[in-house]
Coordinates of C-alpha atoms in Angstrom, one line a residue:
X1 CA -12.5 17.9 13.8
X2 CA -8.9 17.5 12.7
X3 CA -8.3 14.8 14.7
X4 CA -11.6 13.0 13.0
X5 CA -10.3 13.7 9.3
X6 CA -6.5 12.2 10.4
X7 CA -8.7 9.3 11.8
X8 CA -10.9 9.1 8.3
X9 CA -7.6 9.6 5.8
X10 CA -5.5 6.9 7.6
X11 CA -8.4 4.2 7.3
X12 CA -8.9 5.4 3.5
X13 CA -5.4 5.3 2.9
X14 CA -5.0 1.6 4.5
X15 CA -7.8 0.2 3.2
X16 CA -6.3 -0.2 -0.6
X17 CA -3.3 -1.6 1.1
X18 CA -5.2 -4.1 3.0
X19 CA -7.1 -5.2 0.4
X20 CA -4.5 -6.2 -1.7
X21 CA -2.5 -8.2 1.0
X22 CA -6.2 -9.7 0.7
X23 CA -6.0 -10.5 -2.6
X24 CA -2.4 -11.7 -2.8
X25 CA -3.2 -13.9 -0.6
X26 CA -6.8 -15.2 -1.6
X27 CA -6.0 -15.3 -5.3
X28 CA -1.7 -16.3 -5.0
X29 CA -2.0 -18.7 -8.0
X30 CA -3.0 -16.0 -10.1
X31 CA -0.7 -13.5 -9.0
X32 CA 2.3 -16.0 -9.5
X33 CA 1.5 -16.4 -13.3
X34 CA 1.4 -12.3 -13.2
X35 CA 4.4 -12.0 -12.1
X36 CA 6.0 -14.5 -14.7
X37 CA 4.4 -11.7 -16.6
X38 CA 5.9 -9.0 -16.0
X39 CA 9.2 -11.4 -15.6
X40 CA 9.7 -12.0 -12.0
X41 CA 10.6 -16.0 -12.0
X42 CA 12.8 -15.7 -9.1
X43 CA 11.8 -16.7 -5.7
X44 CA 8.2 -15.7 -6.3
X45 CA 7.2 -17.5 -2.7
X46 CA 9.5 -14.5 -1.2
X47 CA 8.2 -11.6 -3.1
X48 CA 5.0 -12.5 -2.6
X49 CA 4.6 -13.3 0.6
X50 CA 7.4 -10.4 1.4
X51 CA 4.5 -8.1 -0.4
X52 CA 2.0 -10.0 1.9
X53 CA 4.2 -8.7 4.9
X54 CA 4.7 -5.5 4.2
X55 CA 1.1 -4.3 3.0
X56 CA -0.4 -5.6 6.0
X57 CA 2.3 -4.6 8.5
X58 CA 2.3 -1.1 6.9
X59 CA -1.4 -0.6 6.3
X60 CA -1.8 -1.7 10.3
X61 CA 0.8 0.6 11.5
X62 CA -1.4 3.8 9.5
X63 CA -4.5 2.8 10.8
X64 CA -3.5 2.1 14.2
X65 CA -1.4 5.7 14.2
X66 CA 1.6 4.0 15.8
X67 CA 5.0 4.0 13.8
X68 CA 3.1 5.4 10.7
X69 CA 6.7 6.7 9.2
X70 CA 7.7 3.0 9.1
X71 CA 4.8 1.9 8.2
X72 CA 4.5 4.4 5.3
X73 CA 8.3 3.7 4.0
X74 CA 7.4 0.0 4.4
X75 CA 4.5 0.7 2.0
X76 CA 6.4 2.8 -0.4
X77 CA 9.2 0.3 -0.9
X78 CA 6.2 -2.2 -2.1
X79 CA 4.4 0.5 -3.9
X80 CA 7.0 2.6 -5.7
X81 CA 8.8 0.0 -8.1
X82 CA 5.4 -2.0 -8.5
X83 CA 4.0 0.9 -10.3
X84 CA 7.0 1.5 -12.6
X85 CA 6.8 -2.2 -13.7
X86 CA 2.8 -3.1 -13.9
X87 CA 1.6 0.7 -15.2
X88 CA 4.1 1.6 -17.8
X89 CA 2.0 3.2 -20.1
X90 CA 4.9 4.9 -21.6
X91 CA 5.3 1.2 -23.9
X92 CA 1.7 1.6 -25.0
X93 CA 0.7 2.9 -28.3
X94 CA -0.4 6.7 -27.1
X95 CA -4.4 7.0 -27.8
X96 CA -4.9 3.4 -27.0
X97 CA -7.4 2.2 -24.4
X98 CA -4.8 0.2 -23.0
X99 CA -2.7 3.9 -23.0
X100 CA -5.2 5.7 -21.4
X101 CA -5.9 2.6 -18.4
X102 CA -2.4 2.1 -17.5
X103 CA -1.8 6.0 -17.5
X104 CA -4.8 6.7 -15.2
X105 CA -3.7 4.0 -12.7
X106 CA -0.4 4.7 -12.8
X107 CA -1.4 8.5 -12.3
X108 CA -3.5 7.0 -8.8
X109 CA -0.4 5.1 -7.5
X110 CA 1.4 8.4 -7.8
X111 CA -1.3 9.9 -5.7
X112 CA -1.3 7.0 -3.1
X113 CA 2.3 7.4 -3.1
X114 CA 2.2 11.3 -2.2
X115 CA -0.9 10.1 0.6
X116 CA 2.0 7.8 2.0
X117 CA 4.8 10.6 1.9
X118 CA 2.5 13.4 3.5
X119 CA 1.8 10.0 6.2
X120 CA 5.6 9.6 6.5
X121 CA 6.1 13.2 7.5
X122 CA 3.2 13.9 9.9
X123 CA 2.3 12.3 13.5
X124 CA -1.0 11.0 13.9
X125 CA -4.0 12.6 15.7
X126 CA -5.6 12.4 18.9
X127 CA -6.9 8.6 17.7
X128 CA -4.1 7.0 17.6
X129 CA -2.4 3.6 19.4
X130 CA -0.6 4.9 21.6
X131 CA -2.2 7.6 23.1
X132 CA -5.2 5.3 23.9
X133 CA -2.3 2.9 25.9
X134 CA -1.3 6.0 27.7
X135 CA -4.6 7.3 28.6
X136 CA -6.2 4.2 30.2
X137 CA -5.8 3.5 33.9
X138 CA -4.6 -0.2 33.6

């Protein structure tokens, strides 16, 4: 049953993370004049398509099991300073809608962040990439 929930939590967990190397990708005009937004003008090609890289690359390596430490640091170096700069609710006027929004989604990333530091530290289960490689009689 363990092995089953490690199996569940890693394709939760890489799901968000998918999805938005999805939607950087399907939507990358829009997320270019975000990121003027929040003052990134340099090089957005690279940061974008670096953020591309390493959501998908990370998110693969959690659901697939294999190199999941990598894969979860490669996630948190995305993550981490993109929820400091997009869900600063601390600039908001407290009591705001706009205060409470950016609080509670800021409050989620935190929580992704500690699903991708409890990843980090633990192997994956029995369903895992490489232990279906080394069970198979190819």
């Amino acid at each position: 049953m363990k092995d089953i929930f490690d199996l569940l939590g890693r394709i939760l967990l890489s799901f968000i993370f998918f999805f938005e190397a999805y939607d950087y990708f399907a939507y990358e005009g829009l997320n270019k004049k975000a990121m003027m937004i929040y003052g990134l003008t340099w090089n957005q090609d690279f940061f974008l398509y670096g953020a591309i890289f390493f959501l998908f690359i990370g998110a693969l390596s959690i659901l697939l099991g294999y190199r999941m430490r990598l894969g979860a640091i490669m996630l948190m170096i995305y993550w981490v300073p993109l929820t400091f700069i997009v869900h600063n609710f601390w600039t908001e006027t407290a009591g705001t809608a706009e205060f409470r929004l950016q609080s509670i989604l800021f409050m989620k990333n935190i929580a992704i962040t500690g699903g991708l530091l409890i990843t980090a530290t633990h192997t994956s289960g029995r369903y895992r990439l490489r232990r279906l490689f080394a069970t198979t009689n190819v």
